[in-house]
Amino acid sequence: MTLRLHDTATRTVRDFLPLTPGKAGLYLCGATVQAPPHIGHIRSGVSFDILVRWLKVSGLEVTFCRNVTDIDDKILRTADAEGSPWWAVAERNQRAFTRAYDVLGCLPPDVEPRATGHVPEMITLIRRLIDSGHAYAAEGGVYFDISSYDRYGALSGQRPEHMRAADDIEGESAKRDPRDFALWKGHKPGEPSWETPWGPGRPGWHLECSAMATKYLGATFDIHGGGFDLVFPHHENEVAQSRAAGDGFARYWLHNGLVRLGGEKMSKSLGNSLLVDALVTQVRPVELRYYLGQVHYRSDIEYSPEALAEGAAAYRRIEGFVVRAAEAAGTGTYRADGSGLPPASSLPAAFAAALDDDLAVPQALAVVHEAVTEGNAALAAGDQAGAAKQAESVRAMLAVLGLDPLAAPWATSGASELRDVVEALVSVALDQREAARARMDYPAADAIRDQLRAAGIVVEDTPAGPRWELAR
Ligand SMILES: [Zn+2]
């Protein structure tokens, strides 16, 4: 095991040594389901999907927990604005997120807990914090006393005296210090509430993640992930309340970069045109996944339609080689496991070394592109065995990144049956075109090619005869 990961808490890249040898527990802050996902949201899903895949290929048994925040100020505001029940807004958008994760080929988490299903665990954690002098109840709410925890600010690298007040406006008069944050929000008329020993109310955002992470992964677990925008206050508050309560909590903190638009972090209004549902009508889902996953997970992405188109074209070049090699030499002996993942032994050493170096996907993709170049050269030289060897290696590497064009979910059996039918029909037309050319009736030959083009099929003449593909 030589994997090294950048840990936000220490600001260093360090060896990943799991708590229990052979296993890895990962908690990822999932969606606050107040709106359908734009690519800024789903980028986190793709980045951590690559991490999960790499941990598995590295031989670890992974427990992946990604939560759903299904009660929150923003959900209540949306529900209010549209006159729907809060739970209907949460359900609808949770389904939209699930669809987006699925359509981009993210492996499902082992458990996807919802905040509202974990109030008893939150009550237990609040009690531990009150009993140990780290939290206090006031005016119906319960607040974390930041002065009681001397490591407050360490994760985000801030000194408490420079911190702004916490975001809980309603607790202003109840708090001992404006930077104290709400563990539990007291009931307000018109809002949903749950009973607690401190009165009715609803969960604070930070508390729910601590309660769910430790319920499913244990008091101490390996990796906590999320976007860089969550480091403060969300993760700072999570680690403060969990450590203050006596839990070890996360041993490594991983944060993905943001998607920016015109230099700004994507917000709901900026992101509307970049909803996942909208973008997958412009490029294929696998191309969108390539675009989001090709950048190092800690780097920001500056979105532009041109960059998206470039990403899609880069993927099509790789895919084109894999498909041509399969046509020329068959799909080979490549075998993936149940999750579609390859054995580590099938991967080039340089590719594995890149991913072991804090998931350096750009360097790993350079190895893929090199293999594609060599494979294309082998195809051009008629070296089928050489092309097949490169194709197997390319497919194994792509599978680690969730991008193998010949594996699920990108290749479905229904689609490949249909391709066989199209193949037969196109070859009838191509035979007629060859016959027209043989009798030097070039207008007829060109007309057949144009009719195929109009039907969405592009014909290319190669030394080995005509080949076709779907127009893109
Ligand atoms: Zn969280």
XYZ file of C-alpha atoms and ligand atoms in Angstrom:
473
model
C 0.000 0.000 0.000
C 1.711 3.174 -1.158
C -1.278 5.502 -1.508
C -0.618 9.054 -0.342
C -3.387 11.610 0.148
C -3.483 15.337 0.827
C -4.908 15.893 4.300
C -6.464 19.315 4.814
C -5.959 19.032 8.585
C -2.165 18.778 8.297
C -1.870 20.558 4.906
C 0.469 17.799 3.768
C 0.375 14.807 1.469
C 0.854 11.805 3.722
C 0.756 7.999 3.570
C -2.739 6.622 3.822
C -2.632 4.046 6.618
C -6.140 2.712 7.285
C -7.366 2.384 10.853
C -8.057 -1.312 10.245
C -5.629 -2.955 7.802
C -7.434 -3.966 4.602
C -10.408 -1.676 5.182
C -11.297 1.950 4.561
C -14.235 3.983 5.845
C -15.212 7.108 3.877
C -17.796 9.743 4.777
C -18.743 12.246 2.082
C -20.984 15.227 2.746
C -23.720 14.701 0.199
C -26.456 16.940 -1.069
C -28.608 19.457 0.720
C -31.625 18.618 -1.384
C -33.171 22.047 -2.011
C -32.686 22.014 -5.814
C -31.594 19.589 -8.545
C -27.817 19.207 -8.980
C -25.633 21.345 -11.206
C -22.145 20.236 -12.195
C -20.627 22.026 -9.196
C -22.503 19.596 -6.933
C -21.868 16.485 -8.943
C -18.151 17.112 -9.365
C -17.689 16.102 -5.748
C -19.541 12.847 -6.461
C -17.264 12.083 -9.425
C -14.031 12.995 -7.564
C -14.856 10.760 -4.619
C -16.115 7.987 -6.906
C -12.610 7.846 -8.382
C -11.195 7.662 -4.831
C -13.589 4.819 -3.915
C -12.649 2.922 -7.081
C -8.932 3.378 -6.444
C -9.207 2.250 -2.804
C -11.034 -0.891 -4.009
C -8.558 -1.634 -6.788
C -5.805 -1.175 -4.180
C -7.340 -4.123 -2.331
C -9.247 -2.339 0.424
C -12.738 -3.236 1.536
C -14.446 0.154 1.429
C -17.431 1.353 3.436
C -18.696 4.461 1.683
C -21.266 6.612 3.478
C -22.726 9.666 1.726
C -25.480 11.522 3.548
C -28.509 13.478 2.408
C -29.376 16.688 4.259
C -33.145 16.592 3.951
C -34.006 19.338 6.449
C -32.391 22.755 6.259
C -33.174 26.509 6.061
C -32.801 26.436 2.261
C -35.212 23.515 1.829
C -37.758 25.298 4.013
C -37.367 28.496 1.969
C -37.870 26.607 -1.329
C -40.917 24.824 0.073
C -42.338 28.124 1.269
C -41.748 29.830 -2.082
C -43.467 27.118 -4.092
C -46.160 26.250 -1.560
C -45.100 22.582 -1.248
C -44.476 20.538 1.881
C -40.775 20.572 2.857
C -40.553 16.790 2.572
C -41.862 16.865 -1.022
C -39.091 19.296 -2.007
C -36.506 17.065 -0.314
C -37.809 13.848 -1.926
C -37.992 15.331 -5.402
C -34.476 16.732 -5.290
C -33.000 13.658 -3.653
C -34.295 11.656 -6.630
C -32.725 14.215 -8.995
C -29.362 13.768 -7.238
C -29.609 9.978 -7.360
C -30.365 10.168 -11.088
C -27.387 12.457 -11.657
C -24.976 10.203 -9.718
C -26.292 7.199 -11.667
C -26.200 8.870 -15.059
C -22.550 9.826 -14.485
C -21.644 6.280 -13.493
C -20.871 6.892 -9.796
C -20.921 3.682 -7.755
C -23.729 3.891 -5.183
C -22.686 4.452 -1.560
C -22.964 1.524 0.849
C -25.259 3.633 2.980
C -27.011 6.932 2.242
C -28.439 8.170 5.559
C -30.911 11.037 5.735
C -30.649 13.592 8.506
C -34.289 13.314 9.584
C -33.858 9.561 10.138
C -31.116 10.147 12.749
C -32.613 12.452 15.383
C -32.088 9.921 18.234
C -28.356 9.737 17.407
C -28.217 13.550 17.400
C -29.926 13.752 20.791
C -27.345 11.342 22.208
C -24.485 13.459 20.851
C -26.021 16.696 22.197
C -26.377 15.072 25.630
C -22.722 14.055 25.634
C -21.703 17.606 24.713
C -23.891 19.224 27.372
C -22.730 16.743 30.041
C -19.082 17.444 29.232
C -19.546 21.230 29.333
C -19.138 21.867 25.596
C -22.736 22.833 24.809
C -25.582 24.717 26.449
C -29.341 24.970 25.925
C -30.832 28.458 25.625
C -34.139 29.832 24.357
C -35.206 26.505 22.848
C -31.972 25.898 20.939
C -28.741 24.131 21.893
C -25.387 25.745 21.060
C -21.773 24.593 20.939
C -19.497 26.681 23.141
C -16.445 27.277 20.926
C -14.394 28.624 23.850
C -14.629 25.171 25.469
C -12.628 23.527 22.677
C -9.097 24.808 22.277
C -8.530 23.279 18.824
C -11.397 25.281 17.309
C -10.175 26.736 13.988
C -7.337 24.205 13.535
C -8.882 22.398 10.560
C -9.458 25.556 8.523
C -6.283 27.202 9.829
C -8.023 30.174 11.453
C -7.638 31.788 14.807
C -10.974 32.113 16.604
C -10.441 35.869 17.105
C -10.528 36.328 13.320
C -13.672 34.287 12.777
C -16.991 35.669 11.754
C -20.208 35.029 13.660
C -21.959 31.726 12.984
C -24.777 31.729 10.465
C -27.603 31.081 12.946
C -29.403 34.413 12.969
C -32.284 33.149 15.090
C -29.964 32.270 17.980
C -28.333 35.673 18.281
C -29.722 36.619 21.666
C -29.385 33.086 23.064
C -25.707 32.590 22.257
C -22.929 33.328 24.717
C -20.619 34.148 21.797
C -21.713 35.069 18.250
C -19.307 32.388 16.929
C -21.053 29.618 18.900
C -23.048 27.501 16.453
C -26.416 25.754 16.710
C -26.454 22.031 17.397
C -30.225 22.127 17.599
C -32.568 24.871 16.401
C -35.578 25.670 18.571
C -39.020 25.279 17.042
C -40.493 28.156 15.051
C -44.160 28.285 14.003
C -44.744 26.721 10.590
C -41.533 24.676 10.671
C -41.273 20.913 11.128
C -39.980 19.852 14.524
C -38.886 16.836 16.520
C -39.135 16.399 20.301
C -35.967 16.483 22.409
C -35.240 16.814 26.154
C -34.453 20.503 25.416
C -37.718 21.168 23.627
C -39.004 20.686 20.089
C -36.946 21.846 17.106
C -34.881 20.663 14.189
C -31.273 19.552 13.631
C -28.348 21.884 13.030
C -26.540 21.020 9.798
C -23.142 20.316 11.364
C -24.475 18.053 14.085
C -26.234 15.713 11.679
C -23.025 14.816 9.816
C -21.154 14.019 13.040
C -24.046 11.819 14.202
C -24.358 9.936 10.909
C -20.631 9.538 10.192
C -19.928 7.944 13.579
C -23.077 5.798 13.491
C -22.028 4.077 10.263
C -18.235 4.300 10.340
C -17.405 4.306 14.072
C -16.185 6.943 16.538
C -12.905 7.087 14.608
C -12.836 6.484 10.870
C -10.489 6.946 7.943
C -11.530 9.649 5.481
C -13.960 12.570 5.544
C -14.573 14.279 2.214
C -16.403 17.224 0.742
C -15.943 20.371 -1.324
C -13.422 23.047 -0.280
C -16.369 25.347 0.461
C -17.302 23.045 3.356
C -14.008 23.336 5.272
C -15.365 26.297 7.244
C -17.694 26.388 9.002
C -19.208 22.949 8.293
C -16.230 20.652 8.773
C -14.595 22.830 11.421
C -17.804 22.485 13.435
C -18.155 18.764 12.771
C -14.651 18.033 14.026
C -15.061 20.366 17.017
C -18.271 18.784 18.298
C -17.122 15.189 17.666
C -13.667 15.578 19.232
C -15.091 17.598 22.133
C -17.481 14.703 22.755
C -14.485 12.366 22.901
C -14.628 10.760 19.436
C -11.498 10.459 17.312
C -13.520 11.290 14.182
C -11.879 11.541 10.722
C -8.169 10.697 10.385
C -7.811 12.287 6.909
C -9.718 15.255 5.477
C -10.008 15.397 1.684
C -11.519 18.363 -0.144
C -12.315 18.730 -3.820
C -11.972 21.972 -5.779
C -15.015 23.914 -6.957
C -16.527 24.500 -10.365
C -16.386 28.200 -11.170
C -18.234 30.218 -13.751
C -16.734 33.536 -14.771
C -14.402 33.326 -11.764
C -17.231 32.845 -9.274
C -18.256 29.802 -7.294
C -21.364 28.364 -8.928
C -24.451 29.367 -7.033
C -27.997 28.237 -7.575
C -28.747 31.135 -9.943
C -25.446 30.870 -11.838
C -25.762 27.117 -12.025
C -29.243 26.845 -13.502
C -27.985 26.510 -17.065
C -25.438 23.967 -15.865
C -27.821 21.480 -14.343
C -26.645 17.928 -14.915
C -29.963 17.166 -16.662
C -29.298 19.990 -19.142
C -25.622 19.267 -19.833
C -26.165 15.587 -20.629
C -28.268 16.714 -23.580
C -25.236 18.625 -24.931
C -22.596 15.956 -24.411
C -22.982 12.294 -23.558
C -22.927 11.514 -19.815
C -19.622 9.660 -20.128
C -18.103 12.755 -21.771
C -19.379 14.958 -18.939
C -17.831 12.527 -16.458
C -14.511 12.699 -18.307
C -14.648 16.506 -18.294
C -15.307 16.681 -14.534
C -12.923 13.888 -13.591
C -9.905 14.743 -15.779
C -8.758 17.632 -13.558
C -6.920 17.005 -10.294
C -9.596 16.767 -7.597
C -8.056 19.620 -5.566
C -7.973 22.056 -8.517
C -10.879 24.324 -9.371
C -12.587 23.927 -12.739
C -13.406 27.117 -14.650
C -16.413 26.055 -16.693
C -16.673 27.023 -20.347
C -18.559 25.369 -23.213
C -15.263 25.216 -25.140
C -13.490 23.340 -22.344
C -16.419 20.934 -22.090
C -16.257 20.314 -25.857
C -12.481 19.748 -25.630
C -12.971 17.246 -22.822
C -15.626 15.426 -24.828
C -13.327 15.302 -27.882
C -10.439 13.944 -25.797
C -12.682 11.174 -24.496
C -13.926 10.349 -28.007
C -10.340 9.917 -29.176
C -9.740 7.324 -26.443
C -13.089 5.664 -27.042
C -12.517 5.601 -30.807
C -9.338 3.590 -30.310
C -10.984 1.107 -27.913
C -13.896 0.548 -30.324
C -11.650 0.186 -33.407
C -9.329 -2.193 -31.570
C -12.324 -4.285 -30.476
C -13.552 -4.404 -34.089
C -10.130 -5.422 -35.358
C -9.047 -7.806 -32.631
C -12.080 -8.584 -30.420
C -12.595 -7.468 -26.846
C -9.828 -9.773 -25.634
C -9.512 -11.509 -22.302
C -10.106 -8.406 -20.199
C -12.091 -9.264 -17.073
C -13.459 -6.823 -14.533
C -14.920 -7.619 -11.108
C -18.562 -7.104 -10.056
C -18.099 -3.323 -9.748
C -16.500 -3.237 -13.191
C -13.049 -2.749 -11.665
C -9.877 -4.355 -13.048
C -7.267 -6.337 -11.098
C -4.430 -4.024 -10.028
C -1.986 -6.291 -11.904
C -3.544 -5.243 -15.238
C -2.548 -1.590 -14.767
C 0.664 0.032 -16.031
C 2.979 0.920 -13.149
C 3.076 4.602 -14.158
C -0.726 4.804 -14.014
C -0.864 3.220 -10.548
C 1.962 5.461 -9.328
C 0.068 8.553 -10.503
C -3.112 7.612 -8.636
C -1.113 6.655 -5.551
C 0.284 10.191 -5.603
C -2.812 11.925 -4.186
C -5.015 10.735 -7.071
C -3.060 12.538 -9.800
C -5.625 11.879 -12.531
C -4.010 14.245 -15.100
C -0.764 12.234 -14.903
C -2.738 8.968 -14.997
C -4.584 10.153 -18.124
C -1.251 10.981 -19.773
C -0.438 7.251 -19.479
C -3.828 6.443 -21.053
C -3.242 8.837 -23.967
C 0.231 7.382 -24.551
C -1.211 3.863 -24.731
C -3.904 5.097 -27.154
C -1.233 6.630 -29.418
C 0.746 3.376 -29.419
C -2.417 1.344 -29.973
C -3.461 3.504 -32.929
C 0.006 3.069 -34.424
C -0.320 -0.705 -34.020
C -3.734 -0.619 -35.736
C -2.356 1.446 -38.618
C 0.497 -1.058 -39.009
C -1.941 -3.978 -39.067
C -0.496 -5.267 -35.771
C -3.701 -6.640 -34.281
C -2.067 -8.352 -31.319
C -0.234 -5.136 -30.412
C -3.441 -3.109 -30.696
C -5.367 -5.627 -28.575
C -2.712 -5.489 -25.854
C -2.878 -1.684 -25.674
C -6.686 -1.772 -25.771
C -6.805 -4.081 -22.741
C -4.477 -1.831 -20.824
C -6.486 1.279 -21.812
C -9.757 -0.361 -20.771
C -8.354 -1.381 -17.387
C -7.130 2.171 -16.731
C -10.421 3.686 -17.899
C -12.353 1.329 -15.616
C -10.522 2.748 -12.595
C -11.722 6.191 -13.670
C -15.243 4.905 -14.392
C -14.825 5.514 -18.135
C -14.486 2.121 -19.886
C -16.686 2.533 -22.992
C -17.220 -1.231 -23.311
C -18.371 -1.738 -19.700
C -21.507 -0.828 -17.759
C -23.115 1.645 -17.590
C -21.760 2.992 -20.892
C -22.227 -0.198 -22.919
C -25.566 -1.871 -22.351
C -26.492 -5.223 -23.839
C -29.571 -3.728 -25.527
C -27.446 -1.119 -27.252
C -24.937 -3.686 -28.475
C -27.715 -5.868 -29.951
C -29.052 -2.830 -31.758
C -25.573 -2.091 -33.032
C -25.446 -5.570 -34.601
C -28.679 -4.840 -36.479
C -27.395 -1.446 -37.645
C -24.092 -3.072 -38.634
C -25.954 -5.537 -40.894
C -28.057 -2.781 -42.496
C -25.099 -0.491 -43.055
C -23.063 -3.267 -44.631
C -25.851 -3.862 -47.178
C -25.627 -0.174 -48.140
C -21.816 -0.234 -48.207
C -21.815 -3.328 -50.460
C -24.059 -1.458 -52.903
C -21.742 1.547 -52.734
C -18.737 -0.671 -53.493
C -20.627 -2.196 -56.432
C -21.442 1.289 -57.781
C -17.789 2.293 -57.509
C -16.697 -0.923 -59.225
C -18.825 0.016 -62.239
C -17.513 3.603 -61.939
C -20.956 5.015 -61.146
C -19.558 7.565 -58.698
C -22.753 9.692 -58.447
C -24.629 6.593 -57.205
C -21.820 5.747 -54.760
C -21.808 9.286 -53.397
C -25.593 9.289 -53.100
C -25.460 6.177 -50.896
C -22.819 7.805 -48.678
C -24.945 10.980 -48.413
C -28.059 8.986 -47.523
C -26.132 7.214 -44.748
C -24.858 10.595 -43.554
C -28.441 11.905 -43.446
C -29.345 8.875 -41.320
C -26.537 9.779 -38.884
C -23.849 7.378 -40.121
C -20.410 8.589 -41.164
C -18.447 6.429 -43.590
C -14.666 6.555 -43.680
C -12.617 4.825 -46.386
C -9.554 3.079 -44.938
C -6.928 0.821 -46.541
C -8.798 -2.111 -44.965
C -12.071 -1.023 -46.608
C -14.851 1.301 -45.514
C -15.720 1.601 -41.819
C -18.559 3.514 -40.254
C -19.532 5.165 -37.012
C -22.453 7.159 -35.678
C -22.171 10.890 -36.379
C -21.652 12.923 -33.217
Zn -21.584 17.289 6.210
